[in-house]
Short mmCIF file of C-alpha atoms and ligand atoms in Angstrom, two decimals:
data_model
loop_
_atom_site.label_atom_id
_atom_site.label_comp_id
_atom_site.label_asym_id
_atom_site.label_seq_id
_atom_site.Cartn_x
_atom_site.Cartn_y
_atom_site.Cartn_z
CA UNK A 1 -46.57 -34.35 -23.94
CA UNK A 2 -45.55 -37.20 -21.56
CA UNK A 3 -44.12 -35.15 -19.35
CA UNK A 4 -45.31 -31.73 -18.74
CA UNK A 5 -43.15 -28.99 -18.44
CA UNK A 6 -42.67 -27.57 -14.89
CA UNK A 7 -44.61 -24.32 -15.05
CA UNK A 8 -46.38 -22.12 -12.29
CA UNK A 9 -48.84 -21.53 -14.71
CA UNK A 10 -49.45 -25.05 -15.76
CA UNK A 11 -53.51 -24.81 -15.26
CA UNK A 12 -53.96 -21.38 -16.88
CA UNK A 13 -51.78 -23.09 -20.08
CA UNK A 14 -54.06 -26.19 -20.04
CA UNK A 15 -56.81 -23.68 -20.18
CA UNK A 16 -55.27 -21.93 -23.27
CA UNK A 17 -54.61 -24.89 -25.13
CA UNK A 18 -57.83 -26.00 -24.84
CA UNK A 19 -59.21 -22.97 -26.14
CA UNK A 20 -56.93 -22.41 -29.05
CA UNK A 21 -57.92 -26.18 -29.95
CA UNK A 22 -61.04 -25.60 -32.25
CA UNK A 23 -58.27 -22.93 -34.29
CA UNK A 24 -56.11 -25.71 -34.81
CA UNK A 25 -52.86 -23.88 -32.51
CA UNK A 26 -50.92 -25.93 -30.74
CA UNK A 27 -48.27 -25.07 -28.04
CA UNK A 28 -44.96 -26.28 -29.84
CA UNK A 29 -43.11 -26.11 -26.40
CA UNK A 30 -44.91 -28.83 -25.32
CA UNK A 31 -44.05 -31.12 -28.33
CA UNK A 32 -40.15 -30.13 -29.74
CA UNK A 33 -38.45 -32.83 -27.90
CA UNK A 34 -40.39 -35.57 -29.59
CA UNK A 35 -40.24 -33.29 -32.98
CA UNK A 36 -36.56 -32.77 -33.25
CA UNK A 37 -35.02 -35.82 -31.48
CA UNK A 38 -31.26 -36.35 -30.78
CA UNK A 39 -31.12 -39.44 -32.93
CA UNK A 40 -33.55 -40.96 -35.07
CA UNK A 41 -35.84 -43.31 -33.73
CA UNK A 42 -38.67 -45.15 -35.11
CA UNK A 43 -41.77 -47.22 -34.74
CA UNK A 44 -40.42 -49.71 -37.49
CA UNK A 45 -38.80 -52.71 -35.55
CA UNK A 46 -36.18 -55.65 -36.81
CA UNK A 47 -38.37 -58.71 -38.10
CA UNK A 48 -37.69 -61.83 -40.63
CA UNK A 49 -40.19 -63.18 -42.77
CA UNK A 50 -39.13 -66.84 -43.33
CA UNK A 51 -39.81 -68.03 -47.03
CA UNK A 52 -41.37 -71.32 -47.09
CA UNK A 53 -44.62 -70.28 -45.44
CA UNK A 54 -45.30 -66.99 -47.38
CA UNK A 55 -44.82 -69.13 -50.18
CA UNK A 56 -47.45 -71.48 -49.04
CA UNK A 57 -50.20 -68.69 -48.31
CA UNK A 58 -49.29 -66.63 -51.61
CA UNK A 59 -49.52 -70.42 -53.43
CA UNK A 60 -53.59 -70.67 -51.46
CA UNK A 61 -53.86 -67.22 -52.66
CA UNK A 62 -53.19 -68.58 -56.43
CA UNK A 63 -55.89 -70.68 -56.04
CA UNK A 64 -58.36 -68.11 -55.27
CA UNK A 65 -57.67 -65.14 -57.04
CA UNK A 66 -56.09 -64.59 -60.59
CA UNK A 67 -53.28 -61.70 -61.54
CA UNK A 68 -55.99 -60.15 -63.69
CA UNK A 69 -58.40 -60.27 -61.12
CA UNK A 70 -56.09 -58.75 -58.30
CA UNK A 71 -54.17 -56.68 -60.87
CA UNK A 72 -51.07 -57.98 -58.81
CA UNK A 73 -51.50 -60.76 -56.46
CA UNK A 74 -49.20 -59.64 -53.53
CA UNK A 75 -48.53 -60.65 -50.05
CA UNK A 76 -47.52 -57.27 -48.21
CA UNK A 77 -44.84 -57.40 -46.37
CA UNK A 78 -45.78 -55.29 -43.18
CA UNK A 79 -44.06 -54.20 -40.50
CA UNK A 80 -45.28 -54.96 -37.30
CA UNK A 81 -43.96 -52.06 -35.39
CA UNK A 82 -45.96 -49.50 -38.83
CA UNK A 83 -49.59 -51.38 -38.21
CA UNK A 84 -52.07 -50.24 -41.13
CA UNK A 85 -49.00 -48.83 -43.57
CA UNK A 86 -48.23 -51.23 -45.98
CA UNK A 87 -44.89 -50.05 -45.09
CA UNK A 88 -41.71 -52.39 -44.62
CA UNK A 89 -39.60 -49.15 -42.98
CA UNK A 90 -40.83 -45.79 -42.60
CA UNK A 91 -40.04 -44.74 -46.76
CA UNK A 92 -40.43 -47.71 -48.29
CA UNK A 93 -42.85 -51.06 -49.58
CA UNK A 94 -41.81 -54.63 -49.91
CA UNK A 95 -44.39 -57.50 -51.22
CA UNK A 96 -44.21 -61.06 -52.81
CA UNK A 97 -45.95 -61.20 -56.03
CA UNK A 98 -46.99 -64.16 -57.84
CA UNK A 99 -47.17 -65.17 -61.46
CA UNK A 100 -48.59 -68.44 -62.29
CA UNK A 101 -47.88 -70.45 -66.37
CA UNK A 102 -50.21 -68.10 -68.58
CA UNK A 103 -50.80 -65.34 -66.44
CA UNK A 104 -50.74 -61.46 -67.81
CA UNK A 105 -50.56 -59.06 -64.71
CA UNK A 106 -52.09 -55.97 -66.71
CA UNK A 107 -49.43 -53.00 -68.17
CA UNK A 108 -50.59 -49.59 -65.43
CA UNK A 109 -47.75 -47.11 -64.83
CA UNK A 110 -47.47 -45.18 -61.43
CA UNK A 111 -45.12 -42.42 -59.69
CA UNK A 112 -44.33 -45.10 -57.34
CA UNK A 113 -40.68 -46.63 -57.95
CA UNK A 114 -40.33 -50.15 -58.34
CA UNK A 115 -37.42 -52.84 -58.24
CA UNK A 116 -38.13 -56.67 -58.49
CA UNK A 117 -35.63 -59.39 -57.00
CA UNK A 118 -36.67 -63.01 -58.65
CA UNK A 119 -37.11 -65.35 -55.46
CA UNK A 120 -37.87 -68.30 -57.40
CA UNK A 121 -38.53 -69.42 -60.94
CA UNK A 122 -36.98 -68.92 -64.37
CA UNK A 123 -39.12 -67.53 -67.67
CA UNK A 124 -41.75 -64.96 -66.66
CA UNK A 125 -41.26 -61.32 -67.59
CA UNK A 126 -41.82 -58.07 -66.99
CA UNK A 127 -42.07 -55.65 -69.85
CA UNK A 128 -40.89 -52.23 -69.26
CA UNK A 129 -42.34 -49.82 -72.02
CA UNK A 130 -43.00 -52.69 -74.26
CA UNK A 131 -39.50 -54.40 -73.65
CA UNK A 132 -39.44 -57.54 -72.24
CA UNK A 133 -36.45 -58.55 -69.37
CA UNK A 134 -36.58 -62.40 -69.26
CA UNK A 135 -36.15 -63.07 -65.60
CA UNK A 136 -34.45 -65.49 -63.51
CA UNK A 137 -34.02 -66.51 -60.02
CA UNK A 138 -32.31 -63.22 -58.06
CA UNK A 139 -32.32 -61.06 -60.94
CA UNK A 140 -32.85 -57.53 -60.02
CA UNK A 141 -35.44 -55.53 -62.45
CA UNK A 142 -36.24 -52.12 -62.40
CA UNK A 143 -39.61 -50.33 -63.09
CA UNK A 144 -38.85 -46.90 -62.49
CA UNK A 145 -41.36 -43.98 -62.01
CA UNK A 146 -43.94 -43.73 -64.64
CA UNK A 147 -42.54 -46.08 -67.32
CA UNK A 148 -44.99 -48.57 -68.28
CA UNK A 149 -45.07 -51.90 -67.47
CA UNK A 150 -46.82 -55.47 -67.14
CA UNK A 151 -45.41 -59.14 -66.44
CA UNK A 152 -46.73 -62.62 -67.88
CA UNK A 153 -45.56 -65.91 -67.46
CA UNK A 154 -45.10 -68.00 -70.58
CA UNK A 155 -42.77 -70.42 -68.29
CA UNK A 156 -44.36 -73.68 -66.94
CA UNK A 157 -43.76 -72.69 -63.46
CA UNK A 158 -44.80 -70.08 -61.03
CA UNK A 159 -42.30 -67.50 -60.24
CA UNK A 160 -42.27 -65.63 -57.15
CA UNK A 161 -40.16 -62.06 -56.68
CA UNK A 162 -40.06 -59.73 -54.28
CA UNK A 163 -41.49 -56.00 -54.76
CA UNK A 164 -39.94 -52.99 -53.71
CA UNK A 165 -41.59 -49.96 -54.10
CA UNK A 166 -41.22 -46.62 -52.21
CA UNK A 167 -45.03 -46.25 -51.68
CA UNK A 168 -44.86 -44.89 -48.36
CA UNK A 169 -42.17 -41.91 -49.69
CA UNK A 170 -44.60 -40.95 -52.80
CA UNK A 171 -47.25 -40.88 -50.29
CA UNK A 172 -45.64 -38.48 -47.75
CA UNK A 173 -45.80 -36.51 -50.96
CA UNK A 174 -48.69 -36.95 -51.39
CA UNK A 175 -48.04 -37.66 -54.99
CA UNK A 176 -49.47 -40.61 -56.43
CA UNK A 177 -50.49 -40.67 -60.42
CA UNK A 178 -51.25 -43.97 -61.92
CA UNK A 179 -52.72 -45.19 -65.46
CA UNK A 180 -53.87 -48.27 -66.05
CA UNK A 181 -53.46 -49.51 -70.04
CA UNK A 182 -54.60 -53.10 -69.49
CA UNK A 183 -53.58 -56.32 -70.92
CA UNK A 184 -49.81 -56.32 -72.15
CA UNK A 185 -48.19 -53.09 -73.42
CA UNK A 186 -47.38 -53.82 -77.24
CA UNK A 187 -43.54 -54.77 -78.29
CA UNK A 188 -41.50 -51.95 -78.54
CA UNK A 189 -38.19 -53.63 -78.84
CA UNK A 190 -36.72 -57.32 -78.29
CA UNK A 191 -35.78 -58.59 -75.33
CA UNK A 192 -32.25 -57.53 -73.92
CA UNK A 193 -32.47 -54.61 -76.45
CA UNK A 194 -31.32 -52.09 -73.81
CA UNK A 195 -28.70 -54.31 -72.48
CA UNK A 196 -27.14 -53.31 -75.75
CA UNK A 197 -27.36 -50.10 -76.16
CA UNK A 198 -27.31 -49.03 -73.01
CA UNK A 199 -25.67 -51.83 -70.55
CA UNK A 200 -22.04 -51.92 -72.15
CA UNK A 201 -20.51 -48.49 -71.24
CA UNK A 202 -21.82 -47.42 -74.48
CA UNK A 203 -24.93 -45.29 -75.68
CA UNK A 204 -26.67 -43.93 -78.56
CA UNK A 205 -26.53 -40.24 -79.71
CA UNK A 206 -28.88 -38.39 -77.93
CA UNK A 207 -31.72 -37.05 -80.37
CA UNK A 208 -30.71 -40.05 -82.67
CA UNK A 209 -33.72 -42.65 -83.81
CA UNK A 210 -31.50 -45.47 -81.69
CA UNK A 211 -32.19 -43.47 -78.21
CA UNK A 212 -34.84 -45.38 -77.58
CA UNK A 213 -34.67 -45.52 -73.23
CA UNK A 214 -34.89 -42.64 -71.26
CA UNK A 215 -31.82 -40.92 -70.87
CA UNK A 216 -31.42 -40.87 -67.54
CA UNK A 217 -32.58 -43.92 -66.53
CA UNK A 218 -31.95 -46.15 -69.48
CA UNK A 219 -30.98 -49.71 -67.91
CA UNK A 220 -33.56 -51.58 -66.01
CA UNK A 221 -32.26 -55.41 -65.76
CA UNK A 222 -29.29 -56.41 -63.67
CA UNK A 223 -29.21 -60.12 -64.22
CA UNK A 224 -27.89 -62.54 -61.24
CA UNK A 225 -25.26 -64.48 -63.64
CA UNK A 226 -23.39 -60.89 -64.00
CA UNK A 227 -23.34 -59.58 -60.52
CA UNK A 228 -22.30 -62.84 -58.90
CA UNK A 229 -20.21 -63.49 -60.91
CA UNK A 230 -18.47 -59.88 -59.89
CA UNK A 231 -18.65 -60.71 -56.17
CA UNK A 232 -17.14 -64.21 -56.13
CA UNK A 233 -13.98 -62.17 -57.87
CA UNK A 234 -14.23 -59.25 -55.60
CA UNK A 235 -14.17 -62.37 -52.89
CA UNK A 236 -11.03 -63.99 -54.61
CA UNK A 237 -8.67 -61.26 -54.58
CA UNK A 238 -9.66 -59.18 -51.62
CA UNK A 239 -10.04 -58.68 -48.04
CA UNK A 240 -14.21 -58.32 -46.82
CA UNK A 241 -14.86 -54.96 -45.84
CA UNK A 242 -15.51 -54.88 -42.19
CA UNK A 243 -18.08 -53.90 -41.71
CA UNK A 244 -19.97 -54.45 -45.34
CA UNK A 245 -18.25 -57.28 -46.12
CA UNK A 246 -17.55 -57.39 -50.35
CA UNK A 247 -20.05 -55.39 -51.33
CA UNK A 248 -21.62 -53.91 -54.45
CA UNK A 249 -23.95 -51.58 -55.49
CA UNK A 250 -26.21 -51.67 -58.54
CA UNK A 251 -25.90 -48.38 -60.38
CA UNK A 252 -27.43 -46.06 -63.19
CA UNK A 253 -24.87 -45.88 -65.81
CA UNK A 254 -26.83 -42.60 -67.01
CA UNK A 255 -25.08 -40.86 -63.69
CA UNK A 256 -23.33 -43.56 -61.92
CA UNK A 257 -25.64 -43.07 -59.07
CA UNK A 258 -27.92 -45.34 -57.50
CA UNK A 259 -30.59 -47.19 -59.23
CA UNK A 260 -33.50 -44.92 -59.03
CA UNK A 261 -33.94 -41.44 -57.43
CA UNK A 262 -35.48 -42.81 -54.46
CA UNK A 263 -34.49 -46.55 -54.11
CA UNK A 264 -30.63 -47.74 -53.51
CA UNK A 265 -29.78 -51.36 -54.18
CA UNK A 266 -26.88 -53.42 -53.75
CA UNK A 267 -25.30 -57.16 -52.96
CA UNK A 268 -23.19 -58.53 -50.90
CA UNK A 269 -20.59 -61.83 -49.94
CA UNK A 270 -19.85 -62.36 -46.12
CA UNK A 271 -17.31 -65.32 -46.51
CA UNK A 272 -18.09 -68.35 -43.64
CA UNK A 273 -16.83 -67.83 -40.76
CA UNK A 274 -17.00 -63.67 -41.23
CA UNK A 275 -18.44 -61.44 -38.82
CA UNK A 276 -19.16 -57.82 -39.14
CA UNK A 277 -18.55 -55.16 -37.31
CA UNK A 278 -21.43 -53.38 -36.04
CA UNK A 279 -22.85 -50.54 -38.55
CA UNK A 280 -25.61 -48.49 -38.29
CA UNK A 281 -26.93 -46.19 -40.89
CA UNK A 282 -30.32 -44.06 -41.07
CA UNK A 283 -31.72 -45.98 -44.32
CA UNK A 284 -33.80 -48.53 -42.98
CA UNK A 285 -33.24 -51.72 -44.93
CA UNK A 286 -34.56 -54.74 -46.68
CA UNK A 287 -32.34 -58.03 -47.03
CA UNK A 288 -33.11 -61.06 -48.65
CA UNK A 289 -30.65 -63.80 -47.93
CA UNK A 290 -30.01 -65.13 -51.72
CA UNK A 291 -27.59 -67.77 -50.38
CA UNK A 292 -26.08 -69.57 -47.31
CA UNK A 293 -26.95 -69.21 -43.67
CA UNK A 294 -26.01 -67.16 -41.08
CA UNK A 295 -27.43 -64.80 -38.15
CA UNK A 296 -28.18 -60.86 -37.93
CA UNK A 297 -27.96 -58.94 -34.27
CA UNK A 298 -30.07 -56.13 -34.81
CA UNK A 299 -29.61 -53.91 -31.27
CA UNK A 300 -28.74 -56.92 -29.45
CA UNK A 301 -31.10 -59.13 -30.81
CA UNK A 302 -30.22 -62.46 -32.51
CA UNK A 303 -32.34 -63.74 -36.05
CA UNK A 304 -31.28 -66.70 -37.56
CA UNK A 305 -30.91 -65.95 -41.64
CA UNK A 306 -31.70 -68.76 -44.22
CA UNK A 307 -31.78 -69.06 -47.48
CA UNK A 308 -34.59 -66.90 -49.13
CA UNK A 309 -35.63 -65.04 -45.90
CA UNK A 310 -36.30 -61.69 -45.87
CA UNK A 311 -35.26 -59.68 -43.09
CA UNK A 312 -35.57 -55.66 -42.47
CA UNK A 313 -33.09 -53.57 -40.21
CA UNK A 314 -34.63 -50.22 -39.03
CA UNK A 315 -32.81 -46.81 -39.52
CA UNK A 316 -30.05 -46.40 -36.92
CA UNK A 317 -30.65 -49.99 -35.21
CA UNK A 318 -26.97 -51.26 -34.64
CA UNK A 319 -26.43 -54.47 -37.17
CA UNK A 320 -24.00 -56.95 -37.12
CA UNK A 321 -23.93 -60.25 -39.30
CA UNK A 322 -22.54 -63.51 -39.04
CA UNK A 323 -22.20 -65.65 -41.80
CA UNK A 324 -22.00 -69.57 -41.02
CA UNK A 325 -21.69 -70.63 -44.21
CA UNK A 326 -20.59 -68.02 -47.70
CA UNK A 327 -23.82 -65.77 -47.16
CA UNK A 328 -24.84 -63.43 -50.04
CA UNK A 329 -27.15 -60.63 -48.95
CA UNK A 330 -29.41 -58.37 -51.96
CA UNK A 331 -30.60 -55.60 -49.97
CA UNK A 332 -32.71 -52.43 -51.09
CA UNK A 333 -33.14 -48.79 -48.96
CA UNK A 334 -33.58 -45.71 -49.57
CA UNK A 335 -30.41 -44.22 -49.15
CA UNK A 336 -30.66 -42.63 -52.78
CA UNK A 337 -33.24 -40.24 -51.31
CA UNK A 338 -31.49 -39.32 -48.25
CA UNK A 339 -28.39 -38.47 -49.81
CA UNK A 340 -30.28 -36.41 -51.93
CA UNK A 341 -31.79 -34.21 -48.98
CA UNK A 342 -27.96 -34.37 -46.99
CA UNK A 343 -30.02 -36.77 -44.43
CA UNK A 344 -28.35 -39.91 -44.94
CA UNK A 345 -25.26 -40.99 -41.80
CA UNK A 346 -23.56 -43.52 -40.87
CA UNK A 347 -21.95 -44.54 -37.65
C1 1HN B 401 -47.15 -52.57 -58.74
O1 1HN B 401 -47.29 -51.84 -59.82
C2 1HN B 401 -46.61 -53.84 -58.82
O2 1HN B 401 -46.21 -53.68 -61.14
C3 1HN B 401 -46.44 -54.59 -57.68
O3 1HN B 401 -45.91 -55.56 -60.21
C4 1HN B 401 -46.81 -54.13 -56.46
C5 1HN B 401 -47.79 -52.39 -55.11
C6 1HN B 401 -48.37 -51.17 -55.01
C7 1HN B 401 -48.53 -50.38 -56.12
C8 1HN B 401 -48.13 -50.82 -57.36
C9 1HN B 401 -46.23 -54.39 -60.15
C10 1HN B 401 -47.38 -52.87 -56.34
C11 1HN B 401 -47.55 -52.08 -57.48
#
């Protein structure tokens, strides 16, 4: 209501807004420009966390509080345009969670979809349904909605990941279930298990006693070794897209869509030197910078990129990156949802 419509009768419409106030009626007239806007815009603005000092505070915060204690000790990553959200873009959650040697973080289950991407460390685990996924530095992990799961570290070393989560998108919902189960949920199968059955292009019968995963979301680890290993030959042989550069995208092999209903994830190699051409798309969207340096211009404005910094692009901001050095990107949105609801452009 910035700026009032012209109107003869402005003072006798104050007067009847006021009065249909207490009956909760409002004048929609006076509002639709804001409601339904041209292009999207949004509150959420560009920002970079660098690593090494949210290391250093979630490290003090070791020293103070336990995972059992906290239940997860995480730094939120908030952004500062979405004060009092938890939110890193309008949909979605991002945190880094700590595991020190000989730690549990307790098994719960939630509606809340989760992915973890290793930031540092090699040896701690998270158990999905009683399955362990041993977990390295920038493996991706899954922990999709309502499947059960805790992590421990058996390793002598903390590890550090980052937590995605579409909180915010389960709480426009307003849809939130959670169970808590405690300590560690017990072994259901060994470790890489489901990489068998389920990670090969294969699968077993449905109905048969070997179906052990849920069918439609079966796979939940997406180790580092494998997908690098499938960009640095995607980088041999072809041209960089663009304006993606050679990207991937982590799928469900149960549909060949993206990795959970609500939460797309994928990779990507900028070669040194590279420069993209500006993209913008409406799914708001969180980078970490796995390897290299380099620079993102998000509408016009510069951020230097680093190893292990974490940097989020707002829906529809113009992006362009520059890669000074090979620069591999893991980045997380939620596109999956959008496409779902015929929201989701590109321009
Ligand atoms: C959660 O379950 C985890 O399982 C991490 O590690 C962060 C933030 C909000 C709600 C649930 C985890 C979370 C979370």
């Amino acid at each position: 209501m910035d700026t009032p419509l012209p109107n003869d009768n402005r003072s006798a419409l104050e007067a009847l807004y006021a009065q249909m106030r207490p009956s909760s009626l409002y004048p929609l007239w006076e509002v639709l420009h804001a409601l339904v806007t041209p292009a999207p815009g949004t509150e959420a603005r560009a920002w970079r966390w660098q690593y090494a000092p949210a290391r250093e505070y979630l490290l003090r915060a070791g020293d103070l509080i336990s995972a059992e204690q906290a239940e997860r000790r995480v730094l939120i990553l908030e952004n500062p345009g979405l004060p009092g959200t938890s939110a890193i873009t309008n949909s979605l959650y991002a945190g880094l969670q700590l595991i020190l040697p000989g730690e549990v973080a307790p098994c719960h289950r939630h509606t809340q979809s989760a992915l973890r991407f290793v930031m540092e460390g090699q040896g701690a685990h998270t158990a999905v349904d009683g399955e362990r996924a041993m977990m390295s530095a920038f493996d991706l992990v899954l922990t999709p909605n309502w499947q059960w799961h805790d992590h421990g570290n058996h390793s002598g070393a903390p590890m550090i990941w980052l937590d995605g989560l579409d909180i915010p998108t389960v709480r426009f919902y307003a849809a939130s279930f959670a169970e808590r189960m405690g300590g560690e949920h017990p072994q259901t199968a060994p470790a890489g298990d489901t990489a068998q059955r389920y990670g090969r292009n294969l699968r077993p019968f449905g109905g048969s006693i070997a179906a052990r995963r849920p069918a439609g979301l079966p796979l939940f680890h997406y180790p580092y070794q494998e997908w690098r290993e499938s960009l640095a030959a995607m980088a041999r042989v072809g041209a960089p897209d663009p304006r993606l550069g050679h990207a991937l995208e982590f799928i469900n092999p149960a549909d060949g869509g993206p990795v959970m209903p609500t939460i797309s994830a994928h990779v990507r190699l900028l070669p040194k030197g590279f420069s993209t051409a500006p993209r913008r798309a409406t799914d708001g969207t969180v980078f970490v910078v796995v390897e290299g340096q380099g620079s993102a211009m998000v509408a016009g404005e510069t951020i230097p990129l680093a190893e292990r910094d974490l940097l989020v692009v707002p829906s529809w901001s113009e992006l362009v990156l520059h890669a000074d050095s090979d620069l591999v990107l893991f980045g997380y949105s939620d596109r999956a949802a959008q496409e779902k609801l015929g929201l989701w452009r590109e321009g």
